[in-house]
Amino acid sequence: MTKPQLFLLFCFIAFALVSSETFQEQEILLAIKLDLFDPSNNLQDWKRPENATASVHCHWTGVHCDPNGSVAKLLLPNMNLSGNISDQIQRFPSLQVLDLSNNAFECSLPKSLPNLTSLKVFDVSVNSFFGTFPYGLGTATGLTHVNASSNNFSGFLPEDLGNATTLEVLDFRGGYFEGSVPSSFKNLKSLKFLGLSGNNLGGKLPKVIGELSSLETVILGYNGFTGEIPEEFGKLTRLQYLDLAVGNLTGSIPSSFGQLKQLTTVYLYQNRLTGKIPREVGNITSLLFLDLSDNQITGEIPTEVAELKNLQLLNLMRNQLTGTIPSKIAELPNLEVLELWQNSLVGSLPVDLGKSSPLKWLDVSSNKLTGDIPSGLCYSRNLTKLILFNNSFSGQIPEDIFSCPTLVRVRIQKNLISGTIPAGSGDLPMLQHLELAKNNLTGQVPDDITSSKSLSFIDISFNHLSSLPYSIFSSPNLQTFIASHNSFAGNIPNQIQDRPSLSVLDLSFNRFSGQIPERIASFEKLVSLNLKSNQLVGEIPQELAGMHMLAVLDLSNNSLTGNIPQSLGASPTLEMLNVSFNKLTGPVPSNAFGFHSPPVINSFLGGPFNLSCTIWFQMP
């Protein structure tokens, strides 16, 4: 046989072998499909062709072949697939990418997966795979990405992955892995992303993680790690994102963090960290988000924080911080969220806070702060939440607060604020929650508050306010109105339209006089009505008996007369009825103790009731 003939024969044999392999891979794919449930029929083109064609499967949905017609990629994400992963999948010797992410699998992975030695990318994230993670994937020498996050895998982390020295992404977040981080992971010198959060891992954070110099993202939070944060983490000079939140970490924050010049995000919240915030944090000028909340950090807020010109979020709440708030924090040009609540901070808020930054959220509640509320907090017209309660702020509420169109929540209760409530709250299109209780406010509640279409919660109790708008109940979405312990007098406002949203109305401990408006009964969803300790006269309106959602009714300590409506206690939802210390006469309603909760025996004291009712007070 001549050389040309031998060459042609060799080519023919090679072609026949390749064709045989590709036909075989068609059959493997069809076998895999048999074990899948495909409710959206995404794989409808996976079917045996009428005319045999070697590479037809390379055009099937999610199948990608190499130049030889062998399956190189199997991309089946976001298809709502379920069922089982066939053991046949190991028979793709050229498979480099396997992506089954974002499906509905509820099964274990085949133990034969490590036979895919050409694998580079393995992604089974966002499913409900369970059982142990297959051991042996680390033998795939070119493996770069492993993502098994958001599944139900349990057992120990696969130690053999430490052999995959080309690995760049390792993501096991959101599972049930236990034990410690394998020591073999120290070999992953190419690793850029390490995600192990949301598991049951414990033990100390390995110092060797600090030797993985390629790391850009480390997410280890929501585990049970103990001990201190290794000082070696300061060697991760490429690190951009660090999340060690929600664990049992102790000790101080390493000062070596100041060397991490590319770091944008630090989440260390909900641990047991102590000591002071290191001044070196001011060197991390790339920081966008710094959250050290829910720890036991002491000392003052370092002035160096003001050097973080890119900072958008600073959260130091629920620590043991003392001292004053550095005035230069007000100069941070990108600050959007400042949360310092539940510390022991003193002094005043920086006078220019909000004037140089797009401040959206300010919460300094439960401290020992004093002085005036700064007038420029909404200078950028971005402020949505203003939370200042439980301090000793004094002076008046700045008028420009109620010209801030983005406000959603205002909570300034439990301070020493004086003066009047500024007008404008009713014109704020997004304001839902207004809490001004326990201050020294005086004067009239502004009329414009009645025009608000967004307010659902108003608490102005425990002040010295003297006048309510006649149409105070006209706000269409008002659900809770608490105005107790003030100096309101005159008749209860009775310009009441059908407002089915109101569920809590408390006007107790005022000086309201006149009769209880019958129109109160138009509040069909009213759960609690408290008119206690006023100067109300006349009879209890019969209409109150028809309020079928009413659970609490307190009319005590007034001068009401006449009989208690016989059907007043008939509502199955009524849990507390108090009409004591009035001038009511006649018998107690026979159904007055038909409540689901035990009756309050004193609820009918203080009135010249018919003695025949005393039988209802007998205890079993």
mmCIF file of N, CA, C and O in Angstrom, residues 388-459:
data_model
loop_
_atom_site.group_PDB
_atom_site.id
_atom_site.type_symbol
_atom_site.label_atom_id
_atom_site.label_comp_id
_atom_site.label_asym_id
_atom_site.label_seq_id
_atom_site.Cartn_x
_atom_site.Cartn_y
_atom_site.Cartn_z
ATOM 1 N N LEU A 388 -34.047 60.379 65.619
ATOM 2 C CA LEU A 388 -33.286 61.083 66.657
ATOM 3 C C LEU A 388 -33.798 60.788 68.056
ATOM 4 O O LEU A 388 -33.365 61.429 69.017
ATOM 5 N N PHE A 389 -34.696 59.835 68.226
ATOM 6 C CA PHE A 389 -35.380 59.673 69.507
ATOM 7 C C PHE A 389 -34.444 59.253 70.641
ATOM 8 O O PHE A 389 -33.343 58.751 70.427
ATOM 9 N N ASN A 390 -34.933 59.468 71.850
ATOM 10 C CA ASN A 390 -34.244 59.064 73.081
ATOM 11 C C ASN A 390 -32.866 59.720 73.213
ATOM 12 O O ASN A 390 -31.845 59.060 73.407
ATOM 13 N N ASN A 391 -32.841 61.036 73.089
ATOM 14 C CA ASN A 391 -31.661 61.848 73.354
ATOM 15 C C ASN A 391 -32.101 63.038 74.193
ATOM 16 O O ASN A 391 -33.156 62.998 74.832
ATOM 17 N N SER A 392 -31.315 64.088 74.192
ATOM 18 C CA SER A 392 -31.697 65.312 74.909
ATOM 19 C C SER A 392 -31.592 66.518 73.987
ATOM 20 O O SER A 392 -31.154 67.599 74.391
ATOM 21 N N PHE A 393 -31.965 66.326 72.728
ATOM 22 C CA PHE A 393 -31.986 67.455 71.803
ATOM 23 C C PHE A 393 -32.962 68.513 72.308
ATOM 24 O O PHE A 393 -34.033 68.184 72.838
ATOM 25 N N SER A 394 -32.596 69.762 72.125
ATOM 26 C CA SER A 394 -33.442 70.865 72.576
ATOM 27 C C SER A 394 -33.653 71.842 71.427
ATOM 28 O O SER A 394 -33.289 71.561 70.284
ATOM 29 N N GLY A 395 -34.227 72.965 71.752
ATOM 30 C CA GLY A 395 -34.530 73.932 70.709
ATOM 31 C C GLY A 395 -35.765 73.515 69.928
ATOM 32 O O GLY A 395 -36.548 72.661 70.361
ATOM 33 N N GLN A 396 -35.955 74.127 68.796
ATOM 34 C CA GLN A 396 -37.145 73.866 67.993
ATOM 35 C C GLN A 396 -36.837 72.939 66.816
ATOM 36 O O GLN A 396 -35.678 72.772 66.423
ATOM 37 N N ILE A 397 -37.888 72.357 66.274
ATOM 38 C CA ILE A 397 -37.738 71.549 65.064
ATOM 39 C C ILE A 397 -37.464 72.497 63.906
ATOM 40 O O ILE A 397 -38.256 73.414 63.656
ATOM 41 N N PRO A 398 -36.348 72.322 63.182
ATOM 42 C CA PRO A 398 -36.064 73.226 62.058
ATOM 43 C C PRO A 398 -37.191 73.197 61.028
ATOM 44 O O PRO A 398 -37.683 72.119 60.662
ATOM 45 N N GLU A 399 -37.588 74.364 60.574
ATOM 46 C CA GLU A 399 -38.710 74.438 59.633
ATOM 47 C C GLU A 399 -38.418 73.723 58.321
ATOM 48 O O GLU A 399 -39.329 73.176 57.683
ATOM 49 N N ASP A 400 -37.141 73.684 57.923
ATOM 50 C CA ASP A 400 -36.848 73.069 56.626
ATOM 51 C C ASP A 400 -36.984 71.550 56.662
ATOM 52 O O ASP A 400 -37.010 70.902 55.621
ATOM 53 N N ILE A 401 -37.080 70.952 57.867
ATOM 54 C CA ILE A 401 -37.322 69.506 57.944
ATOM 55 C C ILE A 401 -38.630 69.161 57.247
ATOM 56 O O ILE A 401 -38.732 68.178 56.506
ATOM 57 N N PHE A 402 -39.653 69.989 57.480
ATOM 58 C CA PHE A 402 -40.966 69.696 56.901
ATOM 59 C C PHE A 402 -41.160 70.335 55.534
ATOM 60 O O PHE A 402 -42.285 70.523 55.075
ATOM 61 N N SER A 403 -40.025 70.647 54.880
ATOM 62 C CA SER A 403 -40.071 71.000 53.462
ATOM 63 C C SER A 403 -39.215 70.027 52.660
ATOM 64 O O SER A 403 -38.865 70.298 51.514
ATOM 65 N N CYS A 404 -38.893 68.892 53.286
ATOM 66 C CA CYS A 404 -38.030 67.874 52.670
ATOM 67 C C CYS A 404 -38.909 66.856 51.948
ATOM 68 O O CYS A 404 -39.538 66.002 52.597
ATOM 69 N N PRO A 405 -38.971 66.886 50.636
ATOM 70 C CA PRO A 405 -39.967 66.087 49.908
ATOM 71 C C PRO A 405 -39.716 64.586 49.928
ATOM 72 O O PRO A 405 -40.608 63.804 49.587
ATOM 73 N N THR A 406 -38.524 64.156 50.334
ATOM 74 C CA THR A 406 -38.194 62.737 50.301
ATOM 75 C C THR A 406 -38.439 62.025 51.627
ATOM 76 O O THR A 406 -38.322 60.798 51.695
ATOM 77 N N LEU A 407 -38.777 62.766 52.670
ATOM 78 C CA LEU A 407 -38.922 62.167 53.998
ATOM 79 C C LEU A 407 -39.999 61.089 54.020
ATOM 80 O O LEU A 407 -41.110 61.285 53.516
ATOM 81 N N VAL A 408 -39.660 59.954 54.664
ATOM 82 C CA VAL A 408 -40.597 58.853 54.855
ATOM 83 C C VAL A 408 -40.892 58.650 56.339
ATOM 84 O O VAL A 408 -42.034 58.448 56.725
ATOM 85 N N ARG A 409 -39.862 58.718 57.176
ATOM 86 C CA ARG A 409 -40.023 58.509 58.618
ATOM 87 C C ARG A 409 -39.322 59.630 59.388
ATOM 88 O O ARG A 409 -38.157 59.928 59.118
ATOM 89 N N VAL A 410 -40.031 60.196 60.361
ATOM 90 C CA VAL A 410 -39.469 61.191 61.271
ATOM 91 C C VAL A 410 -39.771 60.722 62.689
ATOM 92 O O VAL A 410 -40.940 60.605 63.076
ATOM 93 N N ARG A 411 -38.731 60.427 63.450
ATOM 94 C CA ARG A 411 -38.900 59.947 64.825
ATOM 95 C C ARG A 411 -38.007 60.794 65.738
ATOM 96 O O ARG A 411 -36.797 60.594 65.815
ATOM 97 N N ILE A 412 -38.631 61.770 66.413
ATOM 98 C CA ILE A 412 -37.886 62.691 67.271
ATOM 99 C C ILE A 412 -38.424 62.617 68.698
ATOM 100 O O ILE A 412 -38.219 63.510 69.514
ATOM 101 N N GLN A 413 -39.137 61.542 69.053
ATOM 102 C CA GLN A 413 -39.735 61.427 70.373
ATOM 103 C C GLN A 413 -38.675 61.290 71.462
ATOM 104 O O GLN A 413 -37.526 60.968 71.192
ATOM 105 N N LYS A 414 -39.081 61.553 72.677
ATOM 106 C CA LYS A 414 -38.229 61.431 73.866
ATOM 107 C C LYS A 414 -37.002 62.333 73.780
ATOM 108 O O LYS A 414 -35.852 61.890 73.866
ATOM 109 N N ASN A 415 -37.252 63.623 73.590
ATOM 110 C CA ASN A 415 -36.204 64.632 73.627
ATOM 111 C C ASN A 415 -36.712 65.815 74.442
ATOM 112 O O ASN A 415 -37.682 65.684 75.209
ATOM 113 N N LEU A 416 -36.077 66.961 74.292
ATOM 114 C CA LEU A 416 -36.473 68.168 75.020
ATOM 115 C C LEU A 416 -36.856 69.271 74.032
ATOM 116 O O LEU A 416 -36.655 70.450 74.286
ATOM 117 N N ILE A 417 -37.417 68.858 72.907
ATOM 118 C CA ILE A 417 -37.773 69.805 71.853
ATOM 119 C C ILE A 417 -38.925 70.689 72.331
ATOM 120 O O ILE A 417 -39.895 70.211 72.916
ATOM 121 N N SER A 418 -38.819 71.973 72.045
ATOM 122 C CA SER A 418 -39.863 72.934 72.437
ATOM 123 C C SER A 418 -40.372 73.661 71.196
ATOM 124 O O SER A 418 -40.007 73.346 70.073
ATOM 125 N N GLY A 419 -41.230 74.651 71.440
ATOM 126 C CA GLY A 419 -41.806 75.396 70.328
ATOM 127 C C GLY A 419 -42.976 74.664 69.706
ATOM 128 O O GLY A 419 -43.558 73.749 70.301
ATOM 129 N N THR A 420 -43.333 75.053 68.522
ATOM 130 C CA THR A 420 -44.487 74.486 67.842
ATOM 131 C C THR A 420 -44.056 73.480 66.772
ATOM 132 O O THR A 420 -42.883 73.419 66.398
ATOM 133 N N ILE A 421 -45.034 72.711 66.295
ATOM 134 C CA ILE A 421 -44.779 71.807 65.175
ATOM 135 C C ILE A 421 -44.804 72.634 63.904
ATOM 136 O O ILE A 421 -45.815 73.272 63.599
ATOM 137 N N PRO A 422 -43.712 72.661 63.141
ATOM 138 C CA PRO A 422 -43.704 73.481 61.925
ATOM 139 C C PRO A 422 -44.744 73.002 60.918
ATOM 140 O O PRO A 422 -45.066 71.816 60.844
ATOM 141 N N ALA A 423 -45.260 73.916 60.160
ATOM 142 C CA ALA A 423 -46.193 73.564 59.086
ATOM 143 C C ALA A 423 -45.422 72.884 57.957
ATOM 144 O O ALA A 423 -44.205 73.032 57.827
ATOM 145 N N GLY A 424 -46.136 72.127 57.155
ATOM 146 C CA GLY A 424 -45.540 71.534 55.960
ATOM 147 C C GLY A 424 -45.605 70.031 55.894
ATOM 148 O O GLY A 424 -45.450 69.448 54.815
ATOM 149 N N SER A 425 -45.810 69.346 57.024
ATOM 150 C CA SER A 425 -45.777 67.880 56.997
ATOM 151 C C SER A 425 -46.854 67.296 56.099
ATOM 152 O O SER A 425 -46.660 66.248 55.476
ATOM 153 N N GLY A 426 -47.990 67.983 56.019
ATOM 154 C CA GLY A 426 -49.075 67.487 55.179
ATOM 155 C C GLY A 426 -48.791 67.582 53.695
ATOM 156 O O GLY A 426 -49.479 66.948 52.885
ATOM 157 N N ASP A 427 -47.779 68.357 53.340
ATOM 158 C CA ASP A 427 -47.442 68.524 51.925
ATOM 159 C C ASP A 427 -46.322 67.594 51.474
ATOM 160 O O ASP A 427 -45.942 67.627 50.293
ATOM 161 N N LEU A 428 -45.789 66.800 52.389
ATOM 162 C CA LEU A 428 -44.695 65.898 52.032
ATOM 163 C C LEU A 428 -45.280 64.627 51.425
ATOM 164 O O LEU A 428 -45.963 63.858 52.108
ATOM 165 N N PRO A 429 -45.011 64.351 50.164
ATOM 166 C CA PRO A 429 -45.725 63.280 49.454
ATOM 167 C C PRO A 429 -45.378 61.874 49.891
ATOM 168 O O PRO A 429 -46.113 60.932 49.592
ATOM 169 N N MET A 430 -44.251 61.700 50.620
ATOM 170 C CA MET A 430 -43.817 60.352 50.981
ATOM 171 C C MET A 430 -43.828 60.095 52.483
ATOM 172 O O MET A 430 -43.577 58.971 52.923
ATOM 173 N N LEU A 431 -44.128 61.092 53.285
ATOM 174 C CA LEU A 431 -44.067 60.952 54.738
ATOM 175 C C LEU A 431 -45.144 59.995 55.234
ATOM 176 O O LEU A 431 -46.332 60.215 55.023
ATOM 177 N N GLN A 432 -44.699 58.914 55.904
ATOM 178 C CA GLN A 432 -45.625 57.904 56.415
ATOM 179 C C GLN A 432 -45.680 57.870 57.933
ATOM 180 O O GLN A 432 -46.715 57.544 58.501
ATOM 181 N N HIS A 433 -44.582 58.190 58.574
ATOM 182 C CA HIS A 433 -44.462 57.965 60.017
ATOM 183 C C HIS A 433 -43.948 59.232 60.686
ATOM 184 O O HIS A 433 -42.865 59.708 60.361
ATOM 185 N N LEU A 434 -44.728 59.778 61.647
ATOM 186 C CA LEU A 434 -44.361 61.007 62.341
ATOM 187 C C LEU A 434 -44.502 60.784 63.837
ATOM 188 O O LEU A 434 -45.605 60.586 64.352
ATOM 189 N N GLU A 435 -43.365 60.772 64.536
ATOM 190 C CA GLU A 435 -43.342 60.545 65.978
ATOM 191 C C GLU A 435 -42.649 61.708 66.662
ATOM 192 O O GLU A 435 -41.435 61.885 66.539
ATOM 193 N N LEU A 436 -43.448 62.492 67.423
ATOM 194 C CA LEU A 436 -42.931 63.661 68.132
ATOM 195 C C LEU A 436 -43.259 63.587 69.622
ATOM 196 O O LEU A 436 -43.182 64.599 70.331
ATOM 197 N N ALA A 437 -43.598 62.413 70.117
ATOM 198 C CA ALA A 437 -44.067 62.251 71.492
ATOM 199 C C ALA A 437 -42.981 62.573 72.512
ATOM 200 O O ALA A 437 -41.790 62.576 72.215
ATOM 201 N N LYS A 438 -43.429 62.874 73.732
ATOM 202 C CA LYS A 438 -42.557 63.081 74.886
ATOM 203 C C LYS A 438 -41.516 64.166 74.637
ATOM 204 O O LYS A 438 -40.312 63.952 74.754
ATOM 205 N N ASN A 439 -42.010 65.325 74.266
ATOM 206 C CA ASN A 439 -41.198 66.527 74.137
ATOM 207 C C ASN A 439 -41.902 67.652 74.888
ATOM 208 O O ASN A 439 -42.763 67.393 75.749
ATOM 209 N N ASN A 440 -41.578 68.882 74.570
ATOM 210 C CA ASN A 440 -42.211 70.034 75.217
ATOM 211 C C ASN A 440 -42.891 70.925 74.182
ATOM 212 O O ASN A 440 -42.880 72.146 74.287
ATOM 213 N N LEU A 441 -43.483 70.287 73.176
ATOM 214 C CA LEU A 441 -44.126 71.032 72.101
ATOM 215 C C LEU A 441 -45.399 71.703 72.598
ATOM 216 O O LEU A 441 -46.134 71.151 73.427
ATOM 217 N N THR A 442 -45.668 72.883 72.068
ATOM 218 C CA THR A 442 -46.848 73.653 72.460
ATOM 219 C C THR A 442 -47.589 74.129 71.218
ATOM 220 O O THR A 442 -47.146 73.938 70.089
ATOM 221 N N GLY A 443 -48.737 74.760 71.473
ATOM 222 C CA GLY A 443 -49.472 75.387 70.385
ATOM 223 C C GLY A 443 -50.366 74.418 69.628
ATOM 224 O O GLY A 443 -50.789 73.379 70.143
ATOM 225 N N GLN A 444 -50.605 74.756 68.389
ATOM 226 C CA GLN A 444 -51.589 74.046 67.566
ATOM 227 C C GLN A 444 -50.899 73.040 66.643
ATOM 228 O O GLN A 444 -49.789 73.260 66.156
ATOM 229 N N VAL A 445 -51.574 71.933 66.429
ATOM 230 C CA VAL A 445 -51.142 70.995 65.390
ATOM 231 C C VAL A 445 -51.476 71.638 64.046
ATOM 232 O O VAL A 445 -52.605 72.043 63.817
ATOM 233 N N PRO A 446 -50.501 71.756 63.134
ATOM 234 C CA PRO A 446 -50.738 72.488 61.885
ATOM 235 C C PRO A 446 -51.910 71.929 61.078
ATOM 236 O O PRO A 446 -52.101 70.708 60.996
ATOM 237 N N ASP A 447 -52.682 72.828 60.482
ATOM 238 C CA ASP A 447 -53.852 72.420 59.700
ATOM 239 C C ASP A 447 -53.479 71.553 58.505
ATOM 240 O O ASP A 447 -54.240 70.668 58.105
ATOM 241 N N ASP A 448 -52.301 71.799 57.915
ATOM 242 C CA ASP A 448 -51.974 71.096 56.667
ATOM 243 C C ASP A 448 -51.765 69.604 56.867
ATOM 244 O O ASP A 448 -51.775 68.841 55.910
ATOM 245 N N ILE A 449 -51.581 69.182 58.111
ATOM 246 C CA ILE A 449 -51.378 67.760 58.362
ATOM 247 C C ILE A 449 -52.591 66.946 57.929
ATOM 248 O O ILE A 449 -52.490 65.761 57.598
ATOM 249 N N THR A 450 -53.745 67.593 57.908
ATOM 250 C CA THR A 450 -54.981 66.899 57.540
ATOM 251 C C THR A 450 -55.049 66.593 56.043
ATOM 252 O O THR A 450 -55.845 65.756 55.622
ATOM 253 N N SER A 451 -54.211 67.244 55.259
ATOM 254 C CA SER A 451 -54.257 67.037 53.810
ATOM 255 C C SER A 451 -53.288 65.967 53.333
ATOM 256 O O SER A 451 -53.207 65.679 52.139
ATOM 257 N N SER A 452 -52.555 65.381 54.267
ATOM 258 C CA SER A 452 -51.565 64.378 53.877
ATOM 259 C C SER A 452 -52.237 63.141 53.302
ATOM 260 O O SER A 452 -53.183 62.599 53.875
ATOM 261 N N LYS A 453 -51.735 62.689 52.182
ATOM 262 C CA LYS A 453 -52.244 61.468 51.552
ATOM 263 C C LYS A 453 -51.343 60.275 51.838
ATOM 264 O O LYS A 453 -51.617 59.163 51.374
ATOM 265 N N SER A 454 -50.251 60.485 52.589
ATOM 266 C CA SER A 454 -49.302 59.405 52.838
ATOM 267 C C SER A 454 -49.160 59.038 54.311
ATOM 268 O O SER A 454 -48.798 57.907 54.629
ATOM 269 N N LEU A 455 -49.443 59.961 55.229
ATOM 270 C CA LEU A 455 -49.241 59.695 56.646
ATOM 271 C C LEU A 455 -50.130 58.543 57.126
ATOM 272 O O LEU A 455 -51.352 58.567 56.939
ATOM 273 N N SER A 456 -49.493 57.547 57.756
ATOM 274 C CA SER A 456 -50.246 56.428 58.318
ATOM 275 C C SER A 456 -50.094 56.348 59.838
ATOM 276 O O SER A 456 -50.922 55.730 60.496
ATOM 277 N N PHE A 457 -49.044 56.974 60.392
ATOM 278 C CA PHE A 457 -48.787 56.881 61.830
ATOM 279 C C PHE A 457 -48.412 58.257 62.360
ATOM 280 O O PHE A 457 -47.451 58.870 61.884
ATOM 281 N N ILE A 458 -49.165 58.735 63.347
ATOM 282 C CA ILE A 458 -48.872 60.008 64.004
ATOM 283 C C ILE A 458 -48.933 59.800 65.509
ATOM 284 O O ILE A 458 -49.939 59.324 66.040
ATOM 285 N N ASP A 459 -47.837 60.143 66.207
ATOM 286 C CA ASP A 459 -47.819 60.098 67.662
ATOM 287 C C ASP A 459 -47.283 61.432 68.178
ATOM 288 O O ASP A 459 -46.098 61.733 68.037
#
